[in-house]
Coordinates of C-alpha atoms and ligand atoms in Angstrom, one line a residue:
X1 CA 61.8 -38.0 93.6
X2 CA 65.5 -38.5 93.1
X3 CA 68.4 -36.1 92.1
X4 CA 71.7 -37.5 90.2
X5 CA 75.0 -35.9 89.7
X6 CA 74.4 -33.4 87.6
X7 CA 76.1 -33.9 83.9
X8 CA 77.1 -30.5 83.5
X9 CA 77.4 -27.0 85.1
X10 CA 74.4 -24.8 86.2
X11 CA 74.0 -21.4 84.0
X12 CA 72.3 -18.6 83.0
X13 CA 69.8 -16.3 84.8
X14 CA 67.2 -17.6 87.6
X15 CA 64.0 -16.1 88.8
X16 CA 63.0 -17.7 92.8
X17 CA 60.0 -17.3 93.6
X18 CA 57.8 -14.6 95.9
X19 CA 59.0 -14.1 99.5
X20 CA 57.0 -16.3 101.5
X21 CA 57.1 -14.3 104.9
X22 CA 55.9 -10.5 103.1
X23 CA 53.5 -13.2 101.0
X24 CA 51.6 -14.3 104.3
X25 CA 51.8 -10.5 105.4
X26 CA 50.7 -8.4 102.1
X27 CA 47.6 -11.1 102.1
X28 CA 46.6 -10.5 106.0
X29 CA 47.4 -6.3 106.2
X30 CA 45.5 -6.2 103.0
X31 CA 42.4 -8.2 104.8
X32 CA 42.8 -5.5 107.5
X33 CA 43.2 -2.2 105.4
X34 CA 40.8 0.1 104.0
X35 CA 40.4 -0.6 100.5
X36 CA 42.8 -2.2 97.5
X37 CA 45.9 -3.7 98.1
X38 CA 47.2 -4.8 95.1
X39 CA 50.2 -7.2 95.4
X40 CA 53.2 -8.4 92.7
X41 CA 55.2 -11.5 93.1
X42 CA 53.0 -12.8 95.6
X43 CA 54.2 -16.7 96.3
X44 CA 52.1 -18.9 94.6
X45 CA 52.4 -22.0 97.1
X46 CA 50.4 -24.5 99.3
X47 CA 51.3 -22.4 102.5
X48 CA 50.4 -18.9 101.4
X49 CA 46.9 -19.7 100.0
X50 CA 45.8 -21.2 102.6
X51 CA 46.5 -17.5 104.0
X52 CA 44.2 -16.6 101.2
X53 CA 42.2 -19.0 102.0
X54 CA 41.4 -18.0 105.7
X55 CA 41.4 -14.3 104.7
X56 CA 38.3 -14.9 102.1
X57 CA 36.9 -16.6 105.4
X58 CA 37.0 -14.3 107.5
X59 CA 35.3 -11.5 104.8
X60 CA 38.4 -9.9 102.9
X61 CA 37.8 -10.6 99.2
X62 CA 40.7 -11.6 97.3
X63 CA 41.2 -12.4 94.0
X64 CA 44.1 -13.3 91.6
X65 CA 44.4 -11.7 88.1
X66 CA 47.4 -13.4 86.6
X67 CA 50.4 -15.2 87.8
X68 CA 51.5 -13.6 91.5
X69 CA 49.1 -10.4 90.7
X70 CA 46.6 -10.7 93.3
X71 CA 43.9 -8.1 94.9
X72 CA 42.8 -8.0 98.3
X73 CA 39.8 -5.9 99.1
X74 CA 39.9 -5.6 103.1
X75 CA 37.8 -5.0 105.9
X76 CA 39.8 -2.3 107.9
X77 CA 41.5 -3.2 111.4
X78 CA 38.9 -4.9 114.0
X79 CA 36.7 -5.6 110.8
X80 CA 37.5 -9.4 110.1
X81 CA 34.3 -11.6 110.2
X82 CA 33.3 -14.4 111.8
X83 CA 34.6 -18.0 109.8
X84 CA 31.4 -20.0 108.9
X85 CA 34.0 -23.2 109.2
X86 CA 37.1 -24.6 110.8
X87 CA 40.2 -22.8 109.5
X88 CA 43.1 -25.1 107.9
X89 CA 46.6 -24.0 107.8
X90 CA 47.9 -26.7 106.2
X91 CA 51.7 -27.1 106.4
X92 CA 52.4 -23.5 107.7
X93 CA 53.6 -22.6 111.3
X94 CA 53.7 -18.9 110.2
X95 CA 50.2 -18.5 108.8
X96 CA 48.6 -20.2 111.6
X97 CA 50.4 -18.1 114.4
X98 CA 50.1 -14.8 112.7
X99 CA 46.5 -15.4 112.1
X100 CA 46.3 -16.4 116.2
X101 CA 47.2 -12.9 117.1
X102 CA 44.9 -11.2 114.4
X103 CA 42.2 -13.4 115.7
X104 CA 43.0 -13.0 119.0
X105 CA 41.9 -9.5 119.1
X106 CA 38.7 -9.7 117.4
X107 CA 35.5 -10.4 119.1
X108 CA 34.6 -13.7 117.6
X109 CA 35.0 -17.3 117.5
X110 CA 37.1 -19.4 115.2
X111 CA 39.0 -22.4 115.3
X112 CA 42.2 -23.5 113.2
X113 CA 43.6 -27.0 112.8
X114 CA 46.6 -28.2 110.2
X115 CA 48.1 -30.9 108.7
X116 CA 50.0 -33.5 111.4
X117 CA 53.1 -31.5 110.9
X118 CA 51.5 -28.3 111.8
X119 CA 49.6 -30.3 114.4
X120 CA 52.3 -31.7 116.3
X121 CA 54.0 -28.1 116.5
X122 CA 54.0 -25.7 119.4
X123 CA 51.4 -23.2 120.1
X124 CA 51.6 -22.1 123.7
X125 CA 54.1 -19.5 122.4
X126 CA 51.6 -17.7 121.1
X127 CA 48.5 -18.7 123.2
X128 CA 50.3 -17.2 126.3
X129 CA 50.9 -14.1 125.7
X130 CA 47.6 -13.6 123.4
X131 CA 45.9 -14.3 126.6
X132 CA 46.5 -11.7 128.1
X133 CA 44.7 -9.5 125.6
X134 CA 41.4 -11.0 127.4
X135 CA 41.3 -14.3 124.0
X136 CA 40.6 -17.2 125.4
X137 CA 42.3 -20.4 123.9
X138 CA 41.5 -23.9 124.3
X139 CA 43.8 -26.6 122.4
X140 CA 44.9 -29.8 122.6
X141 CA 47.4 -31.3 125.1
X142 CA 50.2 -29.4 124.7
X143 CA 49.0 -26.0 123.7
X144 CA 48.8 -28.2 119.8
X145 CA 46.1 -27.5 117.0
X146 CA 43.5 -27.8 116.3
X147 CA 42.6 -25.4 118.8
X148 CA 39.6 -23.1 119.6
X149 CA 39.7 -19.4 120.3
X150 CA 37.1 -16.3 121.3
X151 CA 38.5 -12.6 121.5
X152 CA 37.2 -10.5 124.0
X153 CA 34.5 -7.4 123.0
X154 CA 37.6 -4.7 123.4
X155 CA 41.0 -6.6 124.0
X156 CA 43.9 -5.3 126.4
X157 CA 47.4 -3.5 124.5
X158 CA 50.3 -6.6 125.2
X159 CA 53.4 -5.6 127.1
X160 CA 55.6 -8.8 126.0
X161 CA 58.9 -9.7 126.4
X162 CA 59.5 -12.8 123.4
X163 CA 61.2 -15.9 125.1
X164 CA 62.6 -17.5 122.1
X165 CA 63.5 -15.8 119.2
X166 CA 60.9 -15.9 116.9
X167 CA 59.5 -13.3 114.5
X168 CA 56.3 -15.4 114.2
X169 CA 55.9 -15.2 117.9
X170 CA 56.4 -11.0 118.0
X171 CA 54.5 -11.0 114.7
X172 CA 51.4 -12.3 116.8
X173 CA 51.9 -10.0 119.8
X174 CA 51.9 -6.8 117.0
X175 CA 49.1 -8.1 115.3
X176 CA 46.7 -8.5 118.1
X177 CA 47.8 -5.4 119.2
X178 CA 46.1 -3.7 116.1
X179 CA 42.6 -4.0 117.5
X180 CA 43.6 -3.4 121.2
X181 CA 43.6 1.0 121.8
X182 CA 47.1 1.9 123.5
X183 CA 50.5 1.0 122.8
X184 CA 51.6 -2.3 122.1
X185 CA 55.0 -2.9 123.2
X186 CA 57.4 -6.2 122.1
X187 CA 61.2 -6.7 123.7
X188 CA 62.7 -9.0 121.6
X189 CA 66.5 -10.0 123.0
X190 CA 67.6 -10.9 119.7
X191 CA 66.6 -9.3 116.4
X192 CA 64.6 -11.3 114.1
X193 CA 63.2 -10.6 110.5
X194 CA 61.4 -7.3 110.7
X195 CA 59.0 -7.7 107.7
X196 CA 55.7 -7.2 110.1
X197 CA 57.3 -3.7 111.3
X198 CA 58.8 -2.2 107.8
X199 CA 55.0 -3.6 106.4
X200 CA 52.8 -2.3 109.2
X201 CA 54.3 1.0 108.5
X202 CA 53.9 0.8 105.3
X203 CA 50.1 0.5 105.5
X204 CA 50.1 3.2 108.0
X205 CA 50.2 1.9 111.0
X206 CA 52.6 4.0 113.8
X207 CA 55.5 1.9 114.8
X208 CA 58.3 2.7 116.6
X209 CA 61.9 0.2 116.5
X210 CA 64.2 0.9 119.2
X211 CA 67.2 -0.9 118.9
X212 CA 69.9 -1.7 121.2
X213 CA 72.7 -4.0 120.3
X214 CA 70.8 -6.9 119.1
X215 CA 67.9 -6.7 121.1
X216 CA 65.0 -4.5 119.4
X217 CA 62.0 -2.5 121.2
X218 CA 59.2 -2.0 118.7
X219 CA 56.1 -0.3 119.9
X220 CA 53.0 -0.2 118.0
X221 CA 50.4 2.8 118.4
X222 CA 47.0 0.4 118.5
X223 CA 43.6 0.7 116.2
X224 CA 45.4 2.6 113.3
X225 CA 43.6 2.9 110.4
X226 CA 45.7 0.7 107.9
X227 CA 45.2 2.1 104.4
X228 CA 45.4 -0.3 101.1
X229 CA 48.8 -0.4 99.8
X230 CA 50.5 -2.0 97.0
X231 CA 53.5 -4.7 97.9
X232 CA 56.1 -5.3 95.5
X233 CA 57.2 -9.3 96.7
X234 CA 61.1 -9.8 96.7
X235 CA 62.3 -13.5 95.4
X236 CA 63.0 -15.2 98.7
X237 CA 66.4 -15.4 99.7
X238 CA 65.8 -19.4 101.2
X239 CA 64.4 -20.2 98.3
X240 CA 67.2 -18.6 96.7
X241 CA 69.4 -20.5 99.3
X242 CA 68.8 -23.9 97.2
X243 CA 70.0 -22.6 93.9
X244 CA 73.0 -21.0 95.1
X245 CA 73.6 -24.1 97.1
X246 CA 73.7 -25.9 93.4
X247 CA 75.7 -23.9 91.6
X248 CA 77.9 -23.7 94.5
X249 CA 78.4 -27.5 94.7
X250 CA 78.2 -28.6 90.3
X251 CA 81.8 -27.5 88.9
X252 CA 81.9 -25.0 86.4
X253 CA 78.5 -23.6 87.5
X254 CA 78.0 -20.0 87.3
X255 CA 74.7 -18.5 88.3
X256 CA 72.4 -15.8 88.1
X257 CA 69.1 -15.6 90.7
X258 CA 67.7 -12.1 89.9
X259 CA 65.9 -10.2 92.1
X260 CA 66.6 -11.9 95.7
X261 CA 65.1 -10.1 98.9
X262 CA 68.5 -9.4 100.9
X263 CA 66.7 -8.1 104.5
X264 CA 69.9 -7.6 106.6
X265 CA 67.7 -9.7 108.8
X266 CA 67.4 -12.9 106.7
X267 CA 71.0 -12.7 105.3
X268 CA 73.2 -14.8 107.8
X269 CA 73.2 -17.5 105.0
X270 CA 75.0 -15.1 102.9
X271 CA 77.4 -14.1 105.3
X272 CA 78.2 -17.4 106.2
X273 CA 78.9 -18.6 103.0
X274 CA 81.3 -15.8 102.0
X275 CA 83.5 -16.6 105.3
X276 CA 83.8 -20.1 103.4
X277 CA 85.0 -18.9 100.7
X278 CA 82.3 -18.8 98.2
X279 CA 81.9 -17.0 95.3
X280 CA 79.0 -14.7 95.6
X281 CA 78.8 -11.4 93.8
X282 CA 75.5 -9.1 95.2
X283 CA 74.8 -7.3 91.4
X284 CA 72.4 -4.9 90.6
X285 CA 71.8 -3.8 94.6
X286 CA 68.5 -1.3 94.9
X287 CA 65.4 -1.1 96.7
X288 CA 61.8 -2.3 95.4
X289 CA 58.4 -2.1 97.6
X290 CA 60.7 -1.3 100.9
X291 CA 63.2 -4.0 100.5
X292 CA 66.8 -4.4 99.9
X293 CA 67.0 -6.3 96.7
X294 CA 70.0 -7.8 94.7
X295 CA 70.9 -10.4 91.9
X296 CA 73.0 -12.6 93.4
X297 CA 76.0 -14.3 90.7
X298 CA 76.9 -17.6 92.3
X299 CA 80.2 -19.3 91.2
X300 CA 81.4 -22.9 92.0
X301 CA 84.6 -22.9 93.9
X302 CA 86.2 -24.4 96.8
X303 CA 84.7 -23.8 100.3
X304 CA 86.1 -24.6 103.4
X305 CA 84.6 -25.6 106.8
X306 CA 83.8 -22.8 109.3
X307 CA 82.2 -22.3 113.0
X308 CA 78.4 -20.9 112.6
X309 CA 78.1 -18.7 115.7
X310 CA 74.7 -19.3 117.5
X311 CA 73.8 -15.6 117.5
X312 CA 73.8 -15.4 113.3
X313 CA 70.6 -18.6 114.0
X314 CA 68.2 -15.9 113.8
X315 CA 69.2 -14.5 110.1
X316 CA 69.5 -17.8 108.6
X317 CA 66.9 -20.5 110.4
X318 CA 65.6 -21.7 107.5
X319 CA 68.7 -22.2 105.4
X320 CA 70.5 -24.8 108.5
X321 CA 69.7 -27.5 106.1
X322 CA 71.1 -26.7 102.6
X323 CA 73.9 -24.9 105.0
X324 CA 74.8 -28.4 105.9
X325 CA 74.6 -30.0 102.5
X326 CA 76.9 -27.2 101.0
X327 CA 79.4 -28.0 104.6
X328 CA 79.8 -31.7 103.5
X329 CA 81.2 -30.8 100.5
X330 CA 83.6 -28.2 102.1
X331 CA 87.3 -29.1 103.5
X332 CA 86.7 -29.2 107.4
X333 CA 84.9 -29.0 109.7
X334 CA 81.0 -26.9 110.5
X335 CA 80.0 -26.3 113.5
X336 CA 76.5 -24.8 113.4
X337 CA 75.7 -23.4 117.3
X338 CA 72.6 -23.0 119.1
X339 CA 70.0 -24.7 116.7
X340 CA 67.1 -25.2 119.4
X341 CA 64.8 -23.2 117.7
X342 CA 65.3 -25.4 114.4
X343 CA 63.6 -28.7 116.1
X344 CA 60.5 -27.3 116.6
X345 CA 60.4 -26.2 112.3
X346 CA 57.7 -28.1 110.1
X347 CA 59.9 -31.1 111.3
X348 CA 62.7 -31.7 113.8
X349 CA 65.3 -29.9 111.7
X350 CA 68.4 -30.7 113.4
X351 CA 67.5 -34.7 113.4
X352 CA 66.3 -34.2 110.0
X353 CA 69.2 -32.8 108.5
X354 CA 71.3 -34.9 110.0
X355 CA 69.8 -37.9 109.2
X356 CA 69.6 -36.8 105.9
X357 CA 73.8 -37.1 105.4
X358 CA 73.9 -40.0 107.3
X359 CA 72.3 -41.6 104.5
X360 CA 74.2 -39.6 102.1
X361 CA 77.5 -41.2 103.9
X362 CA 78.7 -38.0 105.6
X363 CA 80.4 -37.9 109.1
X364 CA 78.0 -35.7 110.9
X365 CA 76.8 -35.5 114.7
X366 CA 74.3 -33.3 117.0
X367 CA 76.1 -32.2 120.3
X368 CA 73.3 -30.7 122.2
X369 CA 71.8 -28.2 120.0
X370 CA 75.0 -27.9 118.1
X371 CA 75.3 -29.8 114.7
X372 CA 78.8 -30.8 113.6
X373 CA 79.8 -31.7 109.3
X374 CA 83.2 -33.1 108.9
X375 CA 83.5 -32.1 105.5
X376 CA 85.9 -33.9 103.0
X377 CA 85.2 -31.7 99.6
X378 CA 83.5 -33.2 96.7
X379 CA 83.7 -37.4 97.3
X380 CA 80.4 -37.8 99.0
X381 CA 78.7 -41.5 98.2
X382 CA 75.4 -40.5 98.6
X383 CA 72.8 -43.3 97.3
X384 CA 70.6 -42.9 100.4
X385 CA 66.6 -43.1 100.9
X386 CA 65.7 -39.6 102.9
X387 CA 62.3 -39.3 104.9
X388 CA 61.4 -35.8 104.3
X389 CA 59.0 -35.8 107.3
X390 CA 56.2 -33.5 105.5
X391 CA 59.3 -30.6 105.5
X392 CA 59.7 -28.9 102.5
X393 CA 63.3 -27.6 103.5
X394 CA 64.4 -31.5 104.0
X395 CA 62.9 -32.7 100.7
X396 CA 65.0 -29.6 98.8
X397 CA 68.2 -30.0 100.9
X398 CA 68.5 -33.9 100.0
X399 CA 67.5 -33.1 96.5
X400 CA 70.5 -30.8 96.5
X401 CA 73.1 -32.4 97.4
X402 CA 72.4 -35.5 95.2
X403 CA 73.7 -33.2 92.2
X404 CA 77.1 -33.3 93.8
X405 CA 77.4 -37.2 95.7
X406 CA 78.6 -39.9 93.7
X407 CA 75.2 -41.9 93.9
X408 CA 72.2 -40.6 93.3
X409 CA 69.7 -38.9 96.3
X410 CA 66.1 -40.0 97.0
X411 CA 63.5 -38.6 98.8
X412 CA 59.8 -40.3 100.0
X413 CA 58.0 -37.5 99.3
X414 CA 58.3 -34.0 97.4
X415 CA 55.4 -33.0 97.6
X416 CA 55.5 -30.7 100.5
X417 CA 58.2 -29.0 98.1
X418 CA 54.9 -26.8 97.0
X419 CA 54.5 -25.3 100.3
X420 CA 57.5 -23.0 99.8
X421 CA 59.2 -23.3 96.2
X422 CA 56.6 -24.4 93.6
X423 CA 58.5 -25.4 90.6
X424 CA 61.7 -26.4 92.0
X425 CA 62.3 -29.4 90.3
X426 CA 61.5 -27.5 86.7
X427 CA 63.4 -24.7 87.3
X428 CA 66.8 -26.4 89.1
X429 CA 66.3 -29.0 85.8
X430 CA 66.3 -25.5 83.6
X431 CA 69.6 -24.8 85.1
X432 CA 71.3 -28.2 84.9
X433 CA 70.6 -30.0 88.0
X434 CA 68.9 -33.7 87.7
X435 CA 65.8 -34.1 89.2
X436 CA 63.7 -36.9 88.3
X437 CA 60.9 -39.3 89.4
X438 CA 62.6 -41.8 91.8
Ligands
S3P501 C1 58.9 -16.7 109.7 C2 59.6 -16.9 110.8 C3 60.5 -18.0 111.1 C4 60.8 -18.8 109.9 C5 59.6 -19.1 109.1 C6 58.9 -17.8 108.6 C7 58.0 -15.6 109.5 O1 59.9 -18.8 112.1 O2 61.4 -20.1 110.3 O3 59.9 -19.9 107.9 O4 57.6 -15.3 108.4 O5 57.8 -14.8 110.5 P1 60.1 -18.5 113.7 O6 59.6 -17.1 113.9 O7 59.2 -19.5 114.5 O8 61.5 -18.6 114.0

């Protein structure tokens, strides 16, 4: 697929679609509550039904009754069957850890594998401390999928203190702790998305957040009985990310995305882009199903460079990519700190994305885990080939800024676009951009 300058400005009023994180999430605490769970919005890509997927295997029912409706009739916590065959995750780091630490707490046996993105990613993260619950793990080389695992008859609560920052990784350590009795307790040193906390007590399970600074305490009161509860799915704000990347880069755009999920936790994007001097207006700001929800009006205008600081990575890991399309179009220079955690995404992000404006002609580099833009406003060439490397993120990133550079953008494969943001090429066409068949 290609994208060429776009011919005129990006308007009117956008829908993004479903959250993909509360997605995976309304799916799995449905499969483990008492009854109906009815969900809105739900995301519609490759990534979340697979989640679907491995839910009906393991006994919930769930069915789909129009366009992001969906039902999930579950089997209470501990209740989860027995899959009849191997359980494929596909493209999606988050569904397959997750679903390690439900697993990990049930007494059966089940083993997961993915495609060779997923399968080159790590797993150890999550195998170690779901160990400790009494699961036993075997994988390959590496702590990589596929892997095998059997929980124990009654699993141990998980004291844990999360290395990395991760929400998938503390997600795990809460989930498995839903079938263990006792207290559950995660130290996380920096505060990540919190959509596994706000949902858990919103299907009625007891937990407790104690925060301090930016580190967070969150305790969890194991074998609740979750009760079926419905889930209202925000747009996702990194989905949203690529829009407002658009409209930010075409001149003369002005755009509406309605109804974006603005978690203070998954906002650093935002808050980034307003110290560059964009022009974002948050209309409309209320709460639906628990989250903070806004439309955001996006307004082409000048940006300048600016220095990421490495504690914001957490609130905006997904959105390093399109953050460093938008930064080569700004006048100076990014720095974008302490990016470890983005080489071990569907691909090696900070390679990725940097590769990805070295074709486009941009002046880029990777200090360590730091990557540097020299931005030098709106002359980019562009014209390059980009390897997506099965990431979804890449594909959209490249086939962003190629509305803006001089020569078209091309990209091997958009196909793993579906994972995340199903009808991306229809809807940014909808609002002016040029995305074609290369
Ligand atoms: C996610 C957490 C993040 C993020 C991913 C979704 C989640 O991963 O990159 O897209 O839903 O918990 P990490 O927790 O590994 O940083």
């Amino acid at each position: 697929m290609a994208s060429r300058r776009a011919a005129a400005p990006l308007t009117g009023r956008v829908n993004v679609p479903g959250d993909k994180s509360i997605s995976h999430r309304a799916l799995m605490f449905g499969a483990l509550a008492v009854g109906e769970t009815r969900i809105t919005g739900l995301l519609e890509g490759e990534d979340v039904l697979r989640t679907a997927a491995a839910m009906r295997a393991l006994g919930a029912e769930v069915a789909r009754d129009a366009d992001g409706a969906w039902r999930v009739s579950g089997r209470g916590v501990g209740g989860l069957v027995e899959p009849a065959d191997v359980l494929d995750m596909g493209n999606s780091g988050t569904a397959a850890r997750l679903l390690c630490g439900v697993l990990a707490s049930h007494p059966i046996f089940a083993v997961m594998t993915g495609d060779a993105s997923l399968r080159r990613r790590p797993m150890r993260r999550v195998i170690d401390p779901l160990s400790a619950c009494g699961a036993r793990f075997d994988a390959r080389e590496g702590g990589r999928l596929p892997l095998a695992m059997r929980g124990p008859v009654e699993a141990l609560p998980l004291d844990y203190r999360v290395p990395v920052p991760s929400a998938q990784v503390k997600s795990a350590v809460l989930l498995c702790g839903l079938n263990a009795p006792g207290i559950t307790r995660v130290e996380e040193p920096e505060a990540t998305r919190d959509h596994t906390e706000n949902m858990l007590s919103h299907f009625g399970a007891s937990v407790q957040v104690e925060a301090s600074g930016r580190a967070r305490i969150i305790t969890l009161q194991g074998q609740p009985e979750l009760r079926a509860a419905d889930v209202t799915v925000p747009g996702d704000p990194s989905s949203a990310a690529f829009l407002a990347a658009t409209a930010l880069l075409v001149p003369g755009s002005r755009l509406s995305i309605a109804s974006v999920g603005l978690n203070e936790l998954r906002c650093g994007f935002y808050a980034t882009l307003a110290e560059m001097g964009a022009n974002i207006v948050v209309a409309n700001r209320r709460v639906e199903g628990g989250e903070p929800v806004g439309d955001l009006d996006v307004s082409h205008g000048e940006l300048r460079g600016v220095d990421v600081p490495w504690e914001r990575a957490p609130t905006m890991i997904d959105e390093y990519p399109v953050l460093a399309v938008i930064a080569a179009h700004a006048i100076g220079t990014t720095r974008m700190r302490g990016l470890k955690e983005l080489r071990v995404k569907e691909s090696d992000r900070v390679a990725a994305t940097a590769a990805l404006l070295a074709a486009a002609g941009a002046r880029v580099e990777v200090e360590g885990d730091d990557l540097i833009v020299h931005g030098d406003g709106p002359t980019l060439r562009g014209g390059g080939l980009v390897r997506t490397e099965m990431d979804h993120r890449i594909a959209m990133a490249a086939l962003v800024l190629g509305v803006a550079t001089q020569e078209p953008m091309t990209v091997d494969d958009a196909a793993f676009i579906d994972t995340s943001f199903p009808g991306f090429a229809e809807l940014m066409n909808r609002a002016g951009a040029a995305l074609a068949p290369a």
